Amino acid sequence: MIIGGGVLGTAVAERLARTETRVGLVEAENDVAEHASKGNAGVAVSYYGAPGTLETQLINTSAPLWEEVCARLDVPYRRIGGVMVALDAAEAERLEHTHQEVLACGVAVQALDARQVLAREPLVTPHAVAGLLLPDEGIVDPMRLTAAYARLAATNGCDFRFAERVVGIERDSDEVLAVITPTSRLTARFIVNAAGVGAAGISRIAGGEPLVSRPRKGQYAVVDRAFGQRLSSIVFCTHLPDTKGTNVVPTTHGSVLLGPTAQDIEDPDDRATDAETIESVVDRAARLVPEVRDAYIMKTFAANRPAGDEQHRLRFDTKVPNLLHCTDRSAGVSISPAAADYTLGLLREAGLDAPDRPSAQRVLPPVPRLRTSEHPERLIAENPSSGMVVCACEQVSSAEIEAALTGPVPATSVEGVRKRTGAGYGRCQGSLCLAGISFMTAMNTGTDPATVMHTTRGTVGS
């Protein structure tokens, strides 16, 4: 039984569902990707931290797999590379330390002088004094990735339980016996704690070791495609000892993310943004790429990533032998392919009889996408709904929305449709397409268009 429907929980579910074992996943919200997995920059990193750690090992293993993983999961991915920029002598000195660390991690890297930085990414400030090229950095849609992991897991038999907050865990002697929700008692031989910010609470009610897991809020600004189409690389700031700082990140939708911040807070549901913080985000991003100051900011948002006593946690509990913790502060997307395999390995070593199932499905049938299709006229000829554009900004068709609302782990809200299709993600932020998306969602969920869920927690009118 997996607790948590973020990117790590669903990745583990997808991998386990391709074995002979029975797999279930419980999630407190009404959908997957409702917290950190929908509020991050979507960078599939090749480098993140010090060599010799399990997190770095998992990143090294995952990085070469992204083209294959995203192709079989029907998820957009581009390996565009990243440039880390130093703006003064002190930053150049720190950059050299990062350079040596990247080399020690066995990751491709190239030192750049000021001229080479601008040649690689012309939008970088002319005040750059040095840089590092990380050619294997990529961008992925983290929401589509999480939903795809879940969809394939369900296709292969994983039992998803939504709106099932864990309120208790039964133990038999030292081991966990069952997960208790307000409506269910779910027995399990092993439990994977992938609850993100809530991981400490799960360990506590299971009688496990005391974990520290607190919300760290990151605020972002989103710049639209008119600027994004001119940016060819991820632009990173020089790392500080305690933060990776504010970056300028193209997305697979064509927009650009500026951020994040890093603020430790108490309330895991606090995802508010404020003008002062967003202004500081834009200011720091403009130090790297000056033209973002004049770009059109179409949205701001915040999400909470799980910070605590361990940046990365993928191991069995020291007190409860069949409770396996699976959390990561910031690199959950980047480690997810390898973390899923590693988790399966740990469970097998602990005695889980889970041979791979040859008949399991490994590939999701691709959903034809109007905006990215090379031959849209063929799509429309095959299915006229592919020519019925609901979201004009992102060119999302009725056929794509219908696919998101049906099949395994379907969307049940307007936000759920957005996560799976990008509808409402563009410059108008749903002003033109909200009515159409709401109507289609209502039709598929059996609700009234006026009261269809906008997010998993509220309605359009609330």
Coordinates of C-alpha atoms in Angstrom, one line a residue:
M1 CA 0.0 0.0 0.0
I2 CA 1.4 3.3 -1.1
I3 CA 0.4 6.5 0.8
G4 CA 0.6 9.6 -1.4
G5 CA -0.3 10.4 -5.0
G6 CA 2.6 12.6 -5.9
V7 CA 5.3 11.9 -8.5
L8 CA 7.2 9.5 -6.3
G9 CA 4.1 7.6 -5.0
T10 CA 2.7 7.2 -8.5
A11 CA 6.1 6.2 -10.0
V12 CA 6.4 3.5 -7.4
A13 CA 2.8 2.4 -8.0
E14 CA 3.5 2.2 -11.8
R15 CA 6.6 0.0 -11.3
L16 CA 5.0 -2.3 -8.7
A17 CA 1.9 -2.7 -10.8
R18 CA 4.0 -4.4 -13.5
T19 CA 4.8 -7.2 -11.1
E20 CA 2.8 -10.1 -9.7
T21 CA 2.1 -8.3 -6.4
R22 CA -1.2 -6.5 -5.5
V23 CA -0.8 -2.8 -5.2
G24 CA -2.9 0.0 -3.8
L25 CA -2.5 3.7 -3.4
V26 CA -4.4 6.0 -1.0
E27 CA -4.4 9.8 -1.5
A28 CA -6.1 12.4 0.8
E29 CA -7.0 14.6 -2.2
N30 CA -9.4 13.8 -5.0
D31 CA -6.6 13.5 -7.6
V32 CA -2.9 12.9 -8.1
A33 CA -0.3 15.7 -8.3
E34 CA -2.1 18.0 -5.9
H35 CA 0.9 19.4 -4.0
A36 CA 4.6 19.6 -4.7
S37 CA 4.2 17.6 -7.9
K38 CA 2.1 20.3 -9.5
G39 CA 4.1 23.2 -8.1
N40 CA 7.6 22.7 -9.2
A41 CA 9.8 23.8 -12.1
G42 CA 9.6 20.6 -14.1
V43 CA 13.4 20.3 -14.5
A44 CA 14.7 16.7 -14.9
V45 CA 18.1 17.5 -13.6
S46 CA 21.4 15.7 -14.4
Y47 CA 23.1 17.2 -11.3
Y48 CA 21.6 18.4 -8.0
G49 CA 24.0 17.8 -5.1
A50 CA 27.0 16.2 -3.7
P51 CA 28.6 13.0 -5.0
G52 CA 28.3 9.7 -3.2
T53 CA 24.7 10.1 -2.0
L54 CA 21.8 7.9 -2.9
E55 CA 19.9 10.9 -4.4
T56 CA 22.8 11.5 -6.8
Q57 CA 23.0 7.8 -7.7
L58 CA 19.3 7.9 -8.5
I59 CA 19.6 11.1 -10.6
N60 CA 22.5 9.6 -12.5
T61 CA 20.5 6.5 -13.2
S62 CA 17.3 8.4 -14.2
A63 CA 18.9 11.1 -16.4
P64 CA 19.7 8.9 -19.4
L65 CA 16.2 7.4 -19.3
W66 CA 14.0 10.4 -19.8
E67 CA 13.5 10.1 -23.6
E68 CA 12.4 6.5 -23.2
V69 CA 10.3 7.0 -20.1
C70 CA 8.4 10.0 -21.5
A71 CA 7.9 8.3 -24.9
R72 CA 6.2 5.3 -23.3
L73 CA 4.2 7.5 -20.9
D74 CA 3.1 10.0 -23.6
V75 CA 4.6 12.9 -21.6
P76 CA 6.4 15.9 -23.1
Y77 CA 10.1 16.2 -22.5
R78 CA 13.0 18.1 -24.0
R79 CA 16.7 17.8 -23.2
I80 CA 17.6 21.5 -23.7
G81 CA 20.6 21.9 -21.4
G82 CA 21.2 24.5 -18.7
V83 CA 23.6 27.3 -18.1
M84 CA 24.6 28.2 -14.6
V85 CA 25.7 31.9 -14.5
A86 CA 28.2 33.7 -12.3
L87 CA 27.7 37.5 -12.1
D88 CA 30.8 38.5 -10.2
A89 CA 34.1 37.2 -8.9
A90 CA 32.6 35.7 -5.7
E91 CA 30.0 33.8 -7.7
A92 CA 32.7 32.7 -10.2
E93 CA 34.6 31.2 -7.2
R94 CA 31.5 29.3 -6.0
L95 CA 30.9 28.2 -9.6
E96 CA 34.3 26.6 -9.7
H97 CA 33.4 24.6 -6.5
T98 CA 30.1 23.5 -8.3
H99 CA 32.2 22.5 -11.4
Q100 CA 34.3 20.2 -9.3
E101 CA 31.3 18.7 -7.6
V102 CA 29.5 18.1 -10.9
L103 CA 32.6 16.3 -12.2
A104 CA 32.8 14.2 -9.1
C105 CA 29.2 13.2 -9.7
G106 CA 30.2 11.8 -13.1
V107 CA 27.9 14.3 -15.0
A108 CA 28.7 16.1 -18.2
V109 CA 29.7 19.7 -17.7
Q110 CA 31.7 22.4 -19.5
A111 CA 33.2 25.6 -18.1
L112 CA 32.3 28.7 -20.1
D113 CA 33.8 32.1 -20.2
A114 CA 31.6 35.2 -20.5
R115 CA 31.6 35.1 -24.3
Q116 CA 30.7 31.5 -24.4
V117 CA 27.8 32.0 -21.9
L118 CA 26.2 34.6 -24.2
A119 CA 26.8 32.4 -27.3
R120 CA 25.0 29.6 -25.6
E121 CA 22.1 31.7 -24.4
P122 CA 22.0 35.2 -25.9
L123 CA 19.3 36.4 -23.4
V124 CA 21.7 36.1 -20.4
T125 CA 22.9 39.4 -19.0
P126 CA 26.0 40.8 -20.6
H127 CA 27.3 41.2 -17.0
A128 CA 27.9 37.5 -16.7
V129 CA 31.6 36.7 -16.0
A130 CA 31.6 32.9 -16.2
G131 CA 29.3 30.0 -16.5
L132 CA 28.8 26.2 -16.5
L133 CA 27.1 24.3 -19.3
L134 CA 25.1 21.3 -18.1
P135 CA 24.1 19.8 -21.5
D136 CA 22.0 16.9 -20.1
E137 CA 19.5 19.0 -18.2
G138 CA 15.9 18.5 -19.4
I139 CA 12.4 19.9 -18.9
V140 CA 9.3 17.7 -18.4
D141 CA 5.7 18.3 -17.6
P142 CA 5.6 17.2 -13.9
M143 CA 1.8 17.1 -13.8
R144 CA 1.4 15.1 -16.9
L145 CA 4.2 12.8 -15.7
T146 CA 2.5 12.1 -12.4
A147 CA -0.9 11.5 -14.0
A148 CA 0.7 9.2 -16.6
Y149 CA 2.5 7.1 -13.9
A150 CA -0.9 6.8 -12.2
R151 CA -2.8 6.0 -15.4
L152 CA -0.4 3.2 -16.3
A153 CA -0.4 1.9 -12.8
A154 CA -4.2 1.7 -12.8
T155 CA -4.1 0.0 -16.2
N156 CA -2.0 -2.7 -14.7
G157 CA -4.3 -3.2 -11.7
C158 CA -3.2 -0.7 -9.0
D159 CA -6.2 0.2 -6.8
F160 CA -6.4 4.0 -6.4
R161 CA -8.4 5.3 -3.4
F162 CA -8.9 9.1 -3.5
A163 CA -10.2 11.4 -0.8
E164 CA -9.0 8.7 1.7
R165 CA -6.9 10.5 4.3
V166 CA -5.0 8.1 6.5
V167 CA -6.2 8.6 10.0
G168 CA -4.7 5.5 11.6
I169 CA -2.4 2.6 11.1
E170 CA -2.8 -0.8 12.8
R171 CA 0.2 -2.8 13.9
D172 CA 0.6 -6.4 14.7
S173 CA 3.6 -6.6 17.1
D174 CA 6.3 -4.5 15.4
E175 CA 4.9 -4.5 11.9
V176 CA 2.2 -2.5 10.2
L177 CA -0.9 -4.5 9.5
A178 CA -3.5 -2.1 8.0
V179 CA -4.0 1.5 6.9
I180 CA -7.2 3.1 8.3
T181 CA -9.1 5.9 6.4
P182 CA -12.5 7.4 7.4
T183 CA -14.2 4.8 5.1
S184 CA -11.8 1.8 4.8
R185 CA -9.5 -0.6 6.5
L186 CA -6.8 -1.6 4.0
T187 CA -4.5 -4.5 5.0
A188 CA -1.0 -4.6 3.5
R189 CA 2.2 -6.5 4.0
F190 CA 4.3 -3.4 3.2
I191 CA 3.6 0.3 3.3
V192 CA 5.4 2.9 1.2
N193 CA 5.2 6.3 2.9
A194 CA 5.3 8.7 -0.1
A195 CA 3.3 11.4 1.7
G196 CA 5.6 14.3 1.0
V197 CA 5.1 17.0 3.6
G198 CA 2.8 14.6 5.5
A199 CA 5.5 11.9 5.7
A200 CA 6.4 12.7 9.3
G201 CA 2.7 12.4 10.3
I202 CA 2.4 9.0 8.7
S203 CA 5.5 7.7 10.5
R204 CA 4.2 9.0 13.8
I205 CA 0.8 7.3 13.5
A206 CA 2.5 4.1 12.4
G207 CA 4.7 4.1 15.5
G208 CA 7.8 4.7 13.4
E209 CA 10.8 6.7 13.9
P210 CA 10.4 10.5 14.5
L211 CA 10.8 12.3 11.2
V212 CA 11.0 16.0 10.6
S213 CA 9.0 17.1 7.5
R214 CA 7.8 20.6 7.2
P215 CA 6.4 22.7 4.3
R216 CA 8.9 24.9 2.4
K217 CA 7.0 27.3 0.3
G218 CA 8.2 28.2 -3.2
Q219 CA 6.6 31.1 -5.1
Y220 CA 6.8 31.3 -8.9
A221 CA 5.9 33.8 -11.6
V222 CA 5.0 32.4 -15.1
V223 CA 6.0 34.3 -18.2
D224 CA 4.1 33.6 -21.4
R225 CA 5.1 32.0 -24.7
A226 CA 5.9 35.2 -26.5
F227 CA 9.0 35.4 -24.3
G228 CA 9.5 31.7 -23.8
Q229 CA 9.9 31.0 -27.5
R230 CA 13.1 33.1 -27.5
L231 CA 14.7 31.3 -24.5
S232 CA 16.6 28.1 -25.6
S233 CA 18.2 26.9 -22.3
I234 CA 17.5 26.7 -18.6
V235 CA 19.3 29.6 -16.9
F236 CA 20.5 28.8 -13.3
C237 CA 21.9 31.1 -10.8
T238 CA 25.1 30.2 -9.0
H239 CA 24.2 27.9 -6.1
L240 CA 24.5 29.0 -2.5
P241 CA 25.3 26.6 0.4
D242 CA 21.6 26.7 1.6
T243 CA 19.6 27.2 -1.6
K244 CA 19.6 26.7 -5.3
G245 CA 18.1 30.2 -5.7
T246 CA 15.9 31.7 -8.4
N247 CA 16.2 30.3 -11.9
V248 CA 14.7 31.0 -15.3
V249 CA 13.2 27.8 -16.7
P250 CA 11.4 27.1 -20.0
T251 CA 8.5 24.8 -19.7
T252 CA 7.2 22.1 -22.1
H253 CA 4.2 24.3 -22.7
G254 CA 6.4 27.1 -24.1
S255 CA 6.0 29.4 -21.1
V256 CA 8.8 30.3 -18.6
L257 CA 9.0 29.9 -14.9
L258 CA 10.8 32.3 -12.6
G259 CA 11.6 31.0 -9.2
P260 CA 11.3 29.5 -6.7
T261 CA 11.7 31.1 -3.3
A262 CA 12.3 29.0 -0.2
Q263 CA 10.3 29.9 2.9
D264 CA 9.7 27.4 5.8
I265 CA 6.2 27.7 7.0
E266 CA 3.8 25.9 9.4
D267 CA 0.6 25.4 7.3
P268 CA 1.0 22.8 4.5
D269 CA -2.1 24.2 2.8
D270 CA -0.7 27.8 2.6
R271 CA -0.1 28.3 -1.1
A272 CA -0.7 32.0 -1.2
T273 CA 1.5 34.4 -3.2
D274 CA 2.2 38.0 -2.3
A275 CA 3.2 40.9 -4.5
E276 CA 6.4 41.7 -2.6
T277 CA 7.8 38.2 -2.9
I278 CA 6.9 37.9 -6.6
E279 CA 8.5 41.3 -7.2
S280 CA 11.7 40.0 -5.6
V281 CA 11.5 36.8 -7.7
V282 CA 11.3 38.9 -10.9
D283 CA 14.2 41.1 -9.7
R284 CA 16.4 38.1 -9.1
A285 CA 15.5 36.5 -12.4
A286 CA 16.2 39.7 -14.2
R287 CA 19.7 39.7 -12.9
L288 CA 20.2 36.6 -15.0
V289 CA 18.0 37.4 -17.9
P290 CA 17.2 41.2 -18.0
E291 CA 14.4 40.9 -20.5
V292 CA 12.1 39.0 -18.1
R293 CA 11.4 42.4 -16.5
D294 CA 9.5 43.5 -19.6
A295 CA 7.9 40.1 -20.3
Y296 CA 4.2 39.4 -19.7
I297 CA 3.6 37.6 -16.4
M298 CA 0.4 35.7 -16.8
K299 CA 0.3 33.8 -13.5
T300 CA 1.8 33.5 -10.1
F301 CA 1.6 30.4 -7.9
A302 CA 3.1 28.7 -4.9
A303 CA 3.6 25.2 -3.7
N304 CA 5.1 23.5 -0.7
R305 CA 7.9 21.0 -1.0
P306 CA 8.8 18.7 1.9
A307 CA 11.8 20.0 3.9
G308 CA 13.1 18.4 7.0
D309 CA 16.0 16.6 8.7
E310 CA 16.8 14.6 5.6
Q311 CA 16.8 16.1 2.1
H312 CA 16.3 12.6 0.6
R313 CA 14.7 9.6 2.3
L314 CA 14.4 6.2 0.6
R315 CA 14.8 3.5 3.2
F316 CA 13.0 1.3 5.6
D317 CA 12.0 2.7 9.0
T318 CA 14.3 1.9 11.8
K319 CA 11.5 0.9 14.2
V320 CA 8.8 -0.6 11.9
P321 CA 10.4 -3.1 9.5
N322 CA 7.7 -3.1 6.9
L323 CA 7.3 0.7 6.6
L324 CA 9.4 2.1 3.7
H325 CA 9.9 5.9 3.5
C326 CA 10.1 7.5 0.1
T327 CA 10.4 11.3 0.1
D328 CA 12.6 13.9 -1.5
R329 CA 12.7 17.7 -0.9
S330 CA 13.2 19.0 -4.4
A331 CA 14.3 16.3 -6.8
G332 CA 11.3 14.0 -6.7
V333 CA 10.6 14.4 -10.4
S334 CA 14.3 13.9 -11.3
I335 CA 14.7 10.7 -9.4
S336 CA 11.3 9.1 -10.0
P337 CA 12.2 6.6 -12.7
A338 CA 15.2 5.1 -10.7
A339 CA 13.5 5.6 -7.3
A340 CA 10.7 3.3 -8.5
D341 CA 13.1 0.5 -9.4
Y342 CA 15.1 1.1 -6.3
T343 CA 12.0 0.8 -4.1
L344 CA 11.0 -2.4 -5.8
G345 CA 14.5 -3.7 -5.1
L346 CA 14.3 -2.9 -1.4
L347 CA 10.9 -4.6 -1.1
R348 CA 12.2 -7.7 -2.8
E349 CA 15.2 -7.8 -0.5
A350 CA 12.7 -7.5 2.5
G351 CA 10.9 -10.6 1.3
L352 CA 8.2 -9.4 -1.2
D353 CA 7.6 -12.0 -3.8
A354 CA 7.1 -9.7 -6.8
P355 CA 8.4 -11.1 -10.1
D356 CA 7.8 -9.0 -13.1
R357 CA 4.6 -9.8 -15.0
P358 CA 5.3 -10.4 -18.7
S359 CA 1.7 -9.4 -19.7
A360 CA 1.9 -6.1 -17.9
Q361 CA 1.4 -3.0 -20.2
R362 CA 4.5 -0.8 -20.4
V363 CA 3.3 1.9 -22.8
L364 CA 0.3 4.3 -22.6
P365 CA -1.5 4.8 -25.9
P366 CA -0.6 8.4 -27.0
V367 CA -3.4 10.9 -27.0
P368 CA -3.2 13.0 -30.3
R369 CA -2.4 16.6 -29.4
L370 CA -3.6 19.3 -31.8
R371 CA -0.9 21.9 -30.9
T372 CA 2.1 19.6 -31.4
S373 CA 0.7 17.5 -34.2
E374 CA 2.7 17.6 -37.5
H375 CA -0.4 16.9 -39.5
P376 CA -3.4 18.3 -37.7
E377 CA -5.6 17.8 -40.7
R378 CA -5.2 14.1 -40.4
L379 CA -6.2 14.2 -36.7
I380 CA -9.3 16.1 -37.6
A381 CA -10.2 13.7 -40.5
E382 CA -9.8 10.7 -38.1
N383 CA -11.8 12.4 -35.3
P384 CA -13.7 15.6 -35.9
S385 CA -13.5 16.4 -32.1
S386 CA -9.8 17.0 -32.6
G387 CA -10.7 20.1 -34.6
M388 CA -13.1 21.4 -31.9
V389 CA -10.7 23.8 -30.0
V390 CA -11.8 24.4 -26.5
C391 CA -8.7 26.2 -25.2
A392 CA -7.5 28.6 -27.8
C393 CA -4.4 29.7 -26.1
E394 CA -3.0 26.2 -25.8
Q395 CA -4.9 24.8 -28.8
V396 CA -6.4 22.0 -26.7
S397 CA -9.2 20.1 -28.5
S398 CA -12.4 18.5 -27.3
A399 CA -10.9 15.1 -28.0
E400 CA -8.0 15.7 -25.7
I401 CA -10.2 16.9 -22.9
E402 CA -12.5 13.9 -23.4
A403 CA -9.4 11.6 -23.1
A404 CA -8.4 13.3 -19.8
L405 CA -11.9 12.8 -18.4
T406 CA -12.1 9.1 -19.2
G407 CA -10.0 6.0 -18.8
P408 CA -7.9 5.0 -15.7
V409 CA -7.5 7.8 -13.1
P410 CA -9.6 10.4 -15.0
A411 CA -9.8 14.1 -14.2
T412 CA -12.8 15.0 -12.1
S413 CA -12.3 18.7 -11.9
V414 CA -11.3 21.7 -14.2
E415 CA -7.9 21.7 -12.5
G416 CA -7.6 18.0 -13.2
V417 CA -8.2 18.6 -16.9
R418 CA -5.6 21.4 -16.9
K419 CA -3.0 19.1 -15.3
R420 CA -3.5 16.4 -18.0
T421 CA -4.0 18.7 -21.1
G422 CA -2.7 22.2 -20.4
A423 CA -6.1 23.6 -21.1
G424 CA -6.4 26.9 -19.2
Y425 CA -2.6 27.2 -18.9
G426 CA -2.2 30.0 -21.5
R427 CA -2.2 33.8 -21.4
C428 CA -5.9 34.1 -20.7
Q429 CA -5.7 31.6 -17.8
G430 CA -9.1 30.1 -18.6
S431 CA -11.1 33.2 -19.2
L432 CA -12.2 31.9 -22.7
C433 CA -12.2 28.2 -22.1
L434 CA -13.5 27.8 -18.6
A435 CA -17.1 27.4 -19.6
G436 CA -16.3 24.7 -22.2
I437 CA -14.0 22.8 -19.8
S438 CA -16.6 23.0 -17.0
F439 CA -19.4 21.8 -19.3
M440 CA -17.3 18.8 -20.5
T441 CA -16.2 18.0 -16.9
A442 CA -19.8 18.2 -15.7
M443 CA -20.9 15.8 -18.5
N444 CA -18.4 13.2 -17.5
T445 CA -18.7 13.5 -13.7
G446 CA -22.5 13.7 -13.6
T447 CA -22.6 17.1 -12.0
D448 CA -24.2 20.4 -12.9
P449 CA -21.9 22.8 -14.8
A450 CA -22.6 25.5 -12.2
T451 CA -21.2 23.3 -9.4
V452 CA -18.5 21.3 -11.2
M453 CA -15.3 21.1 -9.2
H454 CA -12.8 23.7 -10.2
T455 CA -10.1 22.3 -8.0
T456 CA -10.3 19.1 -6.0
R457 CA -11.4 21.2 -3.0
G458 CA -13.9 23.7 -4.4
T459 CA -16.3 24.7 -7.2
V460 CA -16.2 27.2 -10.0
G461 CA -18.5 29.5 -8.1
S462 CA -16.6 29.3 -4.7

